[in-house]
mmCIF file of C-alpha atoms and ligand atoms in Angstrom:
data_model
loop_
_atom_site.group_PDB
_atom_site.id
_atom_site.type_symbol
_atom_site.label_atom_id
_atom_site.label_comp_id
_atom_site.label_asym_id
_atom_site.label_seq_id
_atom_site.Cartn_x
_atom_site.Cartn_y
_atom_site.Cartn_z
ATOM 1 C CA MET K 39 -20.521 -32.980 -8.129
ATOM 2 C CA SER K 40 -17.386 -32.898 -5.989
ATOM 3 C CA LEU K 41 -16.489 -29.618 -4.324
ATOM 4 C CA ALA K 42 -12.910 -30.780 -3.769
ATOM 5 C CA PRO K 43 -10.293 -28.997 -5.931
ATOM 6 C CA ALA K 44 -8.995 -30.995 -8.932
ATOM 7 C CA PRO K 45 -5.385 -32.287 -8.513
ATOM 8 C CA THR K 46 -3.990 -29.615 -10.880
ATOM 9 C CA GLN K 47 -5.888 -26.894 -8.996
ATOM 10 C CA LEU K 48 -4.551 -28.289 -5.743
ATOM 11 C CA ARG K 49 -0.978 -28.211 -7.047
ATOM 12 C CA MET K 50 -1.317 -24.586 -8.223
ATOM 13 C CA MET K 51 -2.819 -23.700 -4.866
ATOM 14 C CA THR K 52 -0.046 -25.327 -2.815
ATOM 15 C CA ASP K 53 2.697 -23.949 -5.115
ATOM 16 C CA SER K 54 1.474 -20.395 -4.742
ATOM 17 C CA MET K 55 1.101 -20.854 -0.977
ATOM 18 C CA LEU K 56 4.679 -22.015 -0.524
ATOM 19 C CA PRO K 57 6.856 -19.486 1.320
ATOM 20 C CA HIS K 58 10.402 -18.872 0.086
ATOM 21 C CA THR K 59 13.145 -18.237 2.611
ATOM 22 C CA ALA K 60 14.390 -14.655 2.642
ATOM 23 C CA VAL K 61 17.109 -13.101 4.751
ATOM 24 C CA VAL K 62 16.704 -9.703 6.424
ATOM 25 C CA GLU K 63 19.476 -7.567 4.901
ATOM 26 C CA ASP K 64 18.652 -4.212 6.449
ATOM 27 C CA ILE K 65 16.276 -2.698 9.033
ATOM 28 C CA GLN K 66 15.481 1.018 8.986
ATOM 29 C CA SER K 67 13.453 2.582 11.774
ATOM 30 C CA GLU K 68 10.861 4.879 10.141
ATOM 31 C CA ALA K 69 8.798 6.074 13.106
ATOM 32 C CA TYR K 70 7.881 4.863 16.588
ATOM 33 C CA GLY K 71 6.874 1.181 16.223
ATOM 34 C CA ILE K 72 7.383 1.145 12.431
ATOM 35 C CA SER K 73 10.429 -0.136 10.529
ATOM 36 C CA THR K 74 11.295 -1.066 6.971
ATOM 37 C CA PHE K 75 12.725 -4.564 6.544
ATOM 38 C CA SER K 76 14.681 -5.131 3.334
ATOM 39 C CA MET K 77 14.778 -8.811 2.416
ATOM 40 C CA VAL K 78 16.602 -10.924 -0.159
ATOM 41 C CA PHE K 79 15.513 -14.417 -1.215
ATOM 42 C CA THR K 80 18.126 -17.045 -0.366
ATOM 43 C CA ASP K 81 17.293 -19.175 -3.443
ATOM 44 C CA PRO K 82 19.172 -17.483 -6.342
ATOM 45 C CA ALA K 83 16.516 -18.631 -8.865
ATOM 46 C CA GLN K 84 13.720 -17.063 -6.807
ATOM 47 C CA ALA K 85 15.799 -13.910 -6.218
ATOM 48 C CA SER K 86 16.491 -13.427 -9.916
ATOM 49 C CA THR K 87 12.948 -14.062 -11.165
ATOM 50 C CA TYR K 88 10.951 -12.276 -8.456
ATOM 51 C CA ARG K 89 9.049 -9.218 -9.780
ATOM 52 C CA PHE K 90 6.219 -7.137 -8.315
ATOM 53 C CA LEU K 91 3.943 -4.279 -9.285
ATOM 54 C CA PRO K 92 3.379 -1.141 -7.192
ATOM 55 C CA GLY K 93 0.507 -1.778 -4.764
ATOM 56 C CA GLN K 94 0.976 -5.552 -4.442
ATOM 57 C CA PHE K 95 1.683 -7.334 -1.168
ATOM 58 C CA ASN K 96 3.520 -10.369 0.202
ATOM 59 C CA MET K 97 2.616 -12.795 2.969
ATOM 60 C CA ILE K 98 5.421 -12.860 5.553
ATOM 61 C CA TYR K 99 5.733 -15.983 7.651
ATOM 62 C CA LEU K 100 7.522 -16.277 10.955
ATOM 63 C CA PRO K 101 7.643 -19.903 12.188
ATOM 64 C CA GLY K 102 5.991 -20.272 15.567
ATOM 65 C CA PHE K 103 4.096 -16.992 15.242
ATOM 66 C CA GLY K 104 2.157 -16.965 11.982
ATOM 67 C CA GLU K 105 1.769 -15.134 8.732
ATOM 68 C CA VAL K 106 0.742 -11.553 7.896
ATOM 69 C CA ALA K 107 -0.071 -9.595 4.736
ATOM 70 C CA ILE K 108 2.397 -6.755 4.183
ATOM 71 C CA SER K 109 2.538 -4.370 1.221
ATOM 72 C CA ILE K 110 5.766 -4.135 -0.714
ATOM 73 C CA SER K 111 7.213 -0.679 -0.106
ATOM 74 C CA SER K 112 10.419 -0.809 -2.161
ATOM 75 C CA ASN K 113 11.436 0.006 -5.725
ATOM 76 C CA PRO K 114 9.846 -2.293 -8.359
ATOM 77 C CA GLY K 115 12.800 -1.424 -10.585
ATOM 78 C CA ALA K 116 15.148 -3.175 -8.132
ATOM 79 C CA PRO K 117 13.157 -6.298 -7.181
ATOM 80 C CA GLN K 118 16.188 -8.259 -5.885
ATOM 81 C CA VAL K 119 15.721 -6.426 -2.564
ATOM 82 C CA VAL K 120 12.136 -6.479 -1.316
ATOM 83 C CA GLY K 121 11.151 -3.866 1.265
ATOM 84 C CA HIS K 122 8.297 -4.144 3.756
ATOM 85 C CA THR K 123 7.389 -1.280 6.086
ATOM 86 C CA ILE K 124 5.813 -2.872 9.133
ATOM 87 C CA ARG K 125 3.886 -1.442 12.066
ATOM 88 C CA TYR K 126 4.078 -3.576 15.192
ATOM 89 C CA ALA K 127 0.347 -4.164 15.718
ATOM 90 C CA GLY K 128 -0.001 -7.632 17.274
ATOM 91 C CA SER K 129 1.642 -10.987 17.838
ATOM 92 C CA VAL K 130 3.199 -11.619 14.397
ATOM 93 C CA THR K 131 4.233 -8.067 13.547
ATOM 94 C CA ARG K 132 5.751 -7.592 17.028
ATOM 95 C CA ALA K 133 7.756 -10.797 16.566
ATOM 96 C CA ILE K 134 8.958 -9.496 13.181
ATOM 97 C CA GLY K 135 9.957 -6.325 15.038
ATOM 98 C CA ARG K 136 12.358 -8.399 17.152
ATOM 99 C CA LEU K 137 14.215 -9.725 14.086
ATOM 100 C CA LYS K 138 17.832 -8.748 13.487
ATOM 101 C CA VAL K 139 19.806 -8.351 10.271
ATOM 102 C CA GLY K 140 20.747 -11.861 9.098
ATOM 103 C CA ASP K 141 17.576 -13.520 10.445
ATOM 104 C CA THR K 142 15.308 -15.348 8.007
ATOM 105 C CA VAL K 143 11.562 -15.306 7.308
ATOM 106 C CA GLY K 144 9.248 -17.028 4.815
ATOM 107 C CA VAL K 145 7.894 -14.827 2.019
ATOM 108 C CA ARG K 146 5.245 -15.757 -0.531
ATOM 109 C CA GLY K 147 3.835 -13.460 -3.154
ATOM 110 C CA PRO K 148 3.472 -11.043 -4.764
ATOM 111 C CA TYR K 149 -0.314 -11.031 -4.558
ATOM 112 C CA GLY K 150 -3.144 -8.752 -5.482
ATOM 113 C CA SER K 151 -3.849 -5.892 -7.826
ATOM 114 C CA ALA K 152 -1.646 -2.900 -8.607
ATOM 115 C CA TRP K 153 -2.020 0.883 -8.817
ATOM 116 C CA PRO K 154 -3.305 1.836 -12.310
ATOM 117 C CA LEU K 155 -0.129 3.554 -13.527
ATOM 118 C CA GLU K 156 -0.705 2.596 -17.182
ATOM 119 C CA LYS K 157 -4.154 4.198 -17.044
ATOM 120 C CA ALA K 158 -2.524 7.305 -15.548
ATOM 121 C CA LEU K 159 -0.065 7.824 -18.421
ATOM 122 C CA GLY K 160 -0.422 11.351 -19.785
ATOM 123 C CA LYS K 161 -2.724 12.335 -16.927
ATOM 124 C CA SER K 162 -2.255 14.150 -13.658
ATOM 125 C CA LEU K 163 -2.141 12.176 -10.437
ATOM 126 C CA VAL K 164 -3.217 13.101 -6.945
ATOM 127 C CA ILE K 165 -1.747 10.589 -4.499
ATOM 128 C CA VAL K 166 -3.200 10.816 -1.015
ATOM 129 C CA ALA K 167 -1.727 8.918 1.936
ATOM 130 C CA GLY K 168 -2.239 8.827 5.669
ATOM 131 C CA GLY K 169 0.397 7.429 8.039
ATOM 132 C CA ILE K 170 1.653 3.977 7.041
ATOM 133 C CA GLY K 171 -0.682 4.206 4.011
ATOM 134 C CA LEU K 172 2.285 5.749 2.194
ATOM 135 C CA ALA K 173 4.046 2.337 2.228
ATOM 136 C CA PRO K 174 2.053 0.703 -0.629
ATOM 137 C CA LEU K 175 2.191 3.985 -2.591
ATOM 138 C CA ARG K 176 5.983 4.329 -2.353
ATOM 139 C CA PRO K 177 6.656 1.775 -5.155
ATOM 140 C CA ALA K 178 4.297 3.846 -7.358
ATOM 141 C CA LEU K 179 6.376 6.941 -6.564
ATOM 142 C CA PHE K 180 9.555 5.070 -7.572
ATOM 143 C CA SER K 181 7.911 4.048 -10.875
ATOM 144 C CA ILE K 182 6.603 7.572 -11.564
ATOM 145 C CA LEU K 183 10.007 9.124 -10.852
ATOM 146 C CA HIS K 184 11.593 6.592 -13.201
ATOM 147 C CA ARG K 185 9.456 7.830 -16.120
ATOM 148 C CA ARG K 186 8.321 11.202 -14.827
ATOM 149 C CA GLU K 187 7.865 12.731 -18.297
ATOM 150 C CA ASP K 188 5.088 10.214 -19.072
ATOM 151 C CA PHE K 189 2.758 11.754 -16.495
ATOM 152 C CA GLY K 190 1.229 15.202 -16.098
ATOM 153 C CA ARG K 191 1.291 16.965 -12.756
ATOM 154 C CA VAL K 192 1.936 14.606 -9.828
ATOM 155 C CA VAL K 193 0.827 15.766 -6.396
ATOM 156 C CA LEU K 194 1.408 13.882 -3.144
ATOM 157 C CA LEU K 195 -0.848 14.827 -0.225
ATOM 158 C CA TYR K 196 0.525 13.167 2.900
ATOM 159 C CA GLY K 197 -0.233 13.418 6.598
ATOM 160 C CA GLY K 198 0.341 11.737 9.923
ATOM 161 C CA ARG K 199 -0.658 12.177 13.526
ATOM 162 C CA THR K 200 2.534 14.060 14.451
ATOM 163 C CA PRO K 201 5.686 15.074 12.513
ATOM 164 C CA ALA K 202 7.467 12.048 14.050
ATOM 165 C CA ASP K 203 4.864 9.724 12.494
ATOM 166 C CA LEU K 204 5.629 10.762 8.899
ATOM 167 C CA LEU K 205 7.443 8.018 6.968
ATOM 168 C CA TYR K 206 10.305 8.313 4.445
ATOM 169 C CA THR K 207 10.906 12.006 5.264
ATOM 170 C CA ALA K 208 14.563 11.643 4.190
ATOM 171 C CA GLU K 209 13.279 10.965 0.659
ATOM 172 C CA PHE K 210 10.961 13.987 0.393
ATOM 173 C CA ALA K 211 13.606 16.314 -1.090
ATOM 174 C CA ARG K 212 14.491 13.748 -3.776
ATOM 175 C CA TRP K 213 10.835 13.233 -4.665
ATOM 176 C CA GLN K 214 10.306 16.986 -4.965
ATOM 177 C CA ALA K 215 13.469 17.435 -7.036
ATOM 178 C CA GLY K 216 12.154 14.670 -9.325
ATOM 179 C CA GLY K 217 8.972 16.618 -10.042
ATOM 180 C CA ILE K 218 6.537 15.522 -7.364
ATOM 181 C CA GLU K 219 4.611 18.331 -5.676
ATOM 182 C CA LEU K 220 4.372 17.477 -1.978
ATOM 183 C CA HIS K 221 1.927 18.893 0.562
ATOM 184 C CA SER K 222 2.051 17.521 4.090
ATOM 185 C CA THR K 223 0.038 17.973 7.246
ATOM 186 C CA VAL K 224 -0.080 16.679 10.812
ATOM 187 C CA ASP K 225 -2.927 16.387 13.285
ATOM 188 C CA LEU K 226 -0.726 17.573 16.120
ATOM 189 C CA ALA K 227 2.298 19.842 15.510
ATOM 190 C CA ASP K 228 5.453 20.165 17.599
ATOM 191 C CA GLU K 229 7.594 23.297 18.035
ATOM 192 C CA LYS K 230 9.662 22.522 14.897
ATOM 193 C CA TRP K 231 6.714 21.967 12.534
ATOM 194 C CA SER K 232 6.007 24.943 10.274
ATOM 195 C CA GLY K 233 3.637 23.180 7.862
ATOM 196 C CA GLN K 234 -0.098 22.688 7.821
ATOM 197 C CA VAL K 235 -2.006 21.298 10.805
ATOM 198 C CA GLY K 236 -5.187 19.359 10.070
ATOM 199 C CA VAL K 237 -6.432 16.083 8.664
ATOM 200 C CA VAL K 238 -5.194 14.783 5.292
ATOM 201 C CA PRO K 239 -8.332 15.467 3.162
ATOM 202 C CA THR K 240 -8.041 19.217 3.952
ATOM 203 C CA LEU K 241 -4.867 19.248 1.813
ATOM 204 C CA PHE K 242 -7.197 19.182 -1.213
ATOM 205 C CA TYR K 243 -7.883 22.876 -0.475
ATOM 206 C CA ARG K 244 -4.242 23.627 -1.335
ATOM 207 C CA ILE K 245 -4.442 22.343 -4.917
ATOM 208 C CA ARG K 246 -6.527 22.855 -8.043
ATOM 209 C CA VAL K 247 -7.297 19.845 -10.201
ATOM 210 C CA ASP K 248 -8.559 19.347 -13.733
ATOM 211 C CA PRO K 249 -11.235 16.663 -13.141
ATOM 212 C CA LYS K 250 -11.111 15.457 -16.753
ATOM 213 C CA GLN K 251 -7.383 14.776 -16.576
ATOM 214 C CA THR K 252 -6.841 13.529 -13.026
ATOM 215 C CA LEU K 253 -6.585 10.149 -11.318
ATOM 216 C CA VAL K 254 -6.663 9.800 -7.532
ATOM 217 C CA MET K 255 -4.839 6.999 -5.695
ATOM 218 C CA THR K 256 -5.288 6.793 -1.939
ATOM 219 C CA CYS K 257 -4.309 4.610 1.011
ATOM 220 C CA GLY K 258 -4.736 5.184 4.718
ATOM 221 C CA PRO K 259 -7.301 4.685 7.456
ATOM 222 C CA GLU K 260 -10.745 3.997 5.952
ATOM 223 C CA ILE K 261 -12.247 7.082 7.548
ATOM 224 C CA MET K 262 -9.550 9.189 5.861
ATOM 225 C CA MET K 263 -10.159 7.537 2.484
ATOM 226 C CA ARG K 264 -13.894 8.198 2.839
ATOM 227 C CA PHE K 265 -13.227 11.947 3.121
ATOM 228 C CA VAL K 266 -10.583 11.860 0.368
ATOM 229 C CA ILE K 267 -13.215 10.356 -1.941
ATOM 230 C CA TYR K 268 -15.701 12.998 -0.827
ATOM 231 C CA GLU K 269 -13.232 15.782 -1.708
ATOM 232 C CA ALA K 270 -12.368 14.171 -5.051
ATOM 233 C CA LEU K 271 -16.036 13.770 -6.017
ATOM 234 C CA ALA K 272 -16.708 17.355 -4.914
ATOM 235 C CA ARG K 273 -14.111 18.376 -7.539
ATOM 236 C CA ARG K 274 -16.012 16.329 -10.144
ATOM 237 C CA ILE K 275 -13.318 13.680 -10.494
ATOM 238 C CA PRO K 276 -15.237 10.644 -11.856
ATOM 239 C CA LYS K 277 -15.634 7.609 -9.549
ATOM 240 C CA GLU K 278 -13.905 5.515 -12.211
ATOM 241 C CA CYS K 279 -10.766 7.627 -11.725
ATOM 242 C CA ILE K 280 -10.543 7.098 -7.954
ATOM 243 C CA PHE K 281 -8.517 4.105 -6.696
ATOM 244 C CA LEU K 282 -7.998 3.005 -3.105
ATOM 245 C CA SER K 283 -6.086 0.258 -1.327
ATOM 246 C CA MET K 284 -8.229 -1.690 1.133
ATOM 247 C CA GLU K 285 -7.136 -3.827 4.076
ATOM 248 C CA ARG K 286 -8.939 -6.764 5.590
ATOM 249 C CA ASN K 287 -7.602 -9.496 7.820
ATOM 250 C CA MET K 288 -6.481 -12.242 5.433
ATOM 251 C CA LYS K 289 -5.162 -15.794 5.647
ATOM 252 C CA CYS K 290 -4.642 -17.596 2.321
ATOM 253 C CA ALA K 291 -4.120 -14.521 0.067
ATOM 254 C CA ILE K 292 -5.227 -16.471 -3.021
ATOM 255 C CA GLY K 293 -9.005 -16.212 -2.846
ATOM 256 C CA PHE K 294 -9.776 -19.538 -1.176
ATOM 257 C CA CYS K 295 -10.459 -18.964 2.499
ATOM 258 C CA GLY K 296 -12.845 -16.011 2.310
ATOM 259 C CA HIS K 297 -11.417 -14.161 5.335
ATOM 260 C CA CYS K 298 -10.968 -10.949 3.374
ATOM 261 C CA GLN K 299 -14.335 -10.952 1.617
ATOM 262 C CA PHE K 300 -15.653 -7.440 1.044
ATOM 263 C CA GLY K 301 -19.106 -7.437 -0.538
ATOM 264 C CA PRO K 302 -18.748 -9.691 -3.597
ATOM 265 C CA THR K 303 -14.941 -9.202 -3.848
ATOM 266 C CA PHE K 304 -11.963 -10.788 -2.131
ATOM 267 C CA ILE K 305 -9.488 -8.094 -1.119
ATOM 268 C CA CYS K 306 -6.579 -10.516 -1.690
ATOM 269 C CA LYS K 307 -7.530 -11.249 -5.317
ATOM 270 C CA GLU K 308 -9.496 -8.365 -6.808
ATOM 271 C CA GLY K 309 -7.749 -5.972 -4.391
ATOM 272 C CA PRO K 310 -6.068 -4.589 -2.452
ATOM 273 C CA VAL K 311 -6.157 -1.764 -5.047
ATOM 274 C CA LEU K 312 -9.776 -1.294 -6.052
ATOM 275 C CA ASN K 313 -11.652 1.176 -8.194
ATOM 276 C CA PHE K 314 -14.132 3.232 -6.165
ATOM 277 C CA ALA K 315 -16.885 2.877 -8.801
ATOM 278 C CA ALA K 316 -16.759 -0.920 -8.329
ATOM 279 C CA ILE K 317 -16.974 -0.948 -4.542
ATOM 280 C CA GLU K 318 -19.105 2.115 -3.816
ATOM 281 C CA PRO K 319 -22.149 0.102 -2.611
ATOM 282 C CA PHE K 320 -20.049 -1.575 0.117
ATOM 283 C CA PHE K 321 -17.492 1.071 0.997
ATOM 284 C CA GLY K 322 -17.991 2.656 4.394
ATOM 285 C CA LYS K 323 -20.727 0.184 5.360
ATOM 286 C CA GLU K 324 -19.884 -1.671 8.559
ATOM 287 C CA ASP K 325 -20.236 -5.477 8.589
ATOM 288 C CA PHE K 326 -21.594 -5.628 5.053
HETATM 289 C C1 FAD Y 618 -3.225 -6.198 1.640
HETATM 290 C C2 FAD Y 618 -2.690 -5.809 2.993
HETATM 291 C C3 FAD Y 618 -1.534 -5.052 3.072
HETATM 292 C C4 FAD Y 618 -1.015 -4.686 4.320
HETATM 293 N N1 FAD Y 618 0.122 -3.960 4.343
HETATM 294 C C5 FAD Y 618 0.679 -3.663 5.529
HETATM 295 C C6 FAD Y 618 1.913 -2.951 5.582
HETATM 296 O O1 FAD Y 618 2.501 -2.575 4.557
HETATM 297 N N2 FAD Y 618 2.437 -2.696 6.805
HETATM 298 C C7 FAD Y 618 1.799 -3.073 7.968
HETATM 299 O O2 FAD Y 618 2.340 -2.815 9.065
HETATM 300 N N3 FAD Y 618 0.624 -3.730 7.941
HETATM 301 C C8 FAD Y 618 0.056 -4.035 6.763
HETATM 302 N N4 FAD Y 618 -1.127 -4.722 6.726
HETATM 303 C C9 FAD Y 618 -1.784 -5.056 8.000
HETATM 304 C C10 FAD Y 618 -1.145 -6.281 8.623
HETATM 305 O O3 FAD Y 618 -1.434 -7.417 7.823
HETATM 306 C C11 FAD Y 618 -1.715 -6.464 10.039
HETATM 307 O O4 FAD Y 618 -1.290 -5.419 10.855
HETATM 308 C C12 FAD Y 618 -1.210 -7.769 10.605
HETATM 309 O O5 FAD Y 618 -1.888 -8.843 9.989
HETATM 310 C C13 FAD Y 618 -1.453 -7.830 12.083
HETATM 311 O O6 FAD Y 618 -1.036 -9.134 12.502
HETATM 312 P P1 FAD Y 618 -0.493 -9.383 13.967
HETATM 313 O O7 FAD Y 618 -0.454 -10.841 14.199
HETATM 314 O O8 FAD Y 618 0.756 -8.621 14.215
HETATM 315 O O9 FAD Y 618 -1.606 -8.719 14.840
HETATM 316 P P2 FAD Y 618 -2.922 -9.426 15.416
HETATM 317 O O10 FAD Y 618 -2.580 -9.915 16.774
HETATM 318 O O11 FAD Y 618 -3.505 -10.355 14.413
HETATM 319 O O12 FAD Y 618 -3.852 -8.153 15.446
HETATM 320 C C14 FAD Y 618 -3.546 -6.944 16.137
HETATM 321 C C15 FAD Y 618 -4.703 -5.989 15.921
HETATM 322 O O13 FAD Y 618 -4.745 -5.597 14.533
HETATM 323 C C16 FAD Y 618 -5.992 -5.957 13.945
HETATM 324 N N5 FAD Y 618 -5.714 -6.384 12.583
HETATM 325 C C17 FAD Y 618 -5.134 -7.531 12.174
HETATM 326 N N6 FAD Y 618 -5.038 -7.547 10.832
HETATM 327 C C18 FAD Y 618 -5.572 -6.392 10.391
HETATM 328 C C19 FAD Y 618 -5.776 -5.814 9.122
HETATM 329 N N7 FAD Y 618 -5.424 -6.417 8.003
HETATM 330 N N8 FAD Y 618 -6.367 -4.598 9.067
HETATM 331 C C20 FAD Y 618 -6.739 -3.957 10.161
HETATM 332 N N9 FAD Y 618 -6.579 -4.446 11.402
HETATM 333 C C21 FAD Y 618 -6.001 -5.641 11.513
HETATM 334 C C22 FAD Y 618 -6.532 -7.072 14.806
HETATM 335 O O14 FAD Y 618 -7.943 -7.146 14.712
HETATM 336 C C23 FAD Y 618 -6.078 -6.620 16.194
HETATM 337 O O15 FAD Y 618 -6.912 -5.611 16.709
HETATM 338 C C24 FAD Y 618 -1.680 -5.075 5.503
HETATM 339 C C25 FAD Y 618 -2.853 -5.835 5.425
HETATM 340 C C26 FAD Y 618 -3.354 -6.180 4.193
HETATM 341 C C27 FAD Y 618 -4.615 -6.995 4.117
#
């Protein structure tokens, strides 16, 4: 038996790995070392057919540097402009950080699973984000605001290291006016901060939840998500109603190379949004 992919498989694989040229239309600084890059595909056919779901990601390619997985942080209702909020972590993301408006990159995607917004219809949502973890949740907020009456109570618990590390603060008032209850916290306050000081999971103490009617969606550092899950379970929210977005170093993004394997799942294919009940045996275990 040959292990080589069949020609049709190979064509599908190469097609979905082909980057499309996109031009950087706008760059917004969000926090120190983090900016949002809004991109538009140069091929009109690609620009008009491109769609994504909240929680999905793209692979962004910079010739001469490499390719990185970046969540889509913009409005799924306006997919002609695709936003990516990027933290300058290493060689590729720092090179992206040197781009100017008008420069081009390669973009392929969207890939991966989405936040379970259909499952959340009619229910309450607790959305918990830490730092740049708000980026993949922002498209979900856009979608919720678009059809706010279809959901019950929507609470956003958000925190960062310092007030200057909080993303999208200019949008907070609009989110609140649209019916999202926002609680924020920082690890380290400055003289202007009058809100809560403490780690993100402690924000659970500020809200009451109906465990039978609530879904939790969380993204942030793994240690934060571990404690978010602990707080959710302590409030008897079923494991099946807890969803998290996982990150692992990835290369192909289509389930071939195995770089992002996590237990029996590939984060790029079954994830990045995963149900806690499905990954509980592996979550929080180093080098599984
Ligand atoms: C599904 C998915 C969505 C992502 N969404 C975003 C996003 O919206 N915004 C954003 O800024 N970043 C996001 N990332 C992380 C981003 O892909 C990495 O920061 C990037 O690959 C680093 O590449 P680099 O060449 O700049 O750094 P490198 O030089 O490769 O690495 C710099 C440091 O970061 C570590 N690192 C590299 N990749 C990861 C990773 N995936 N997770 C944790 N540590 C890593 C390396 O081990 C090293 O210590 C996402 C990753 C995944 C898998």
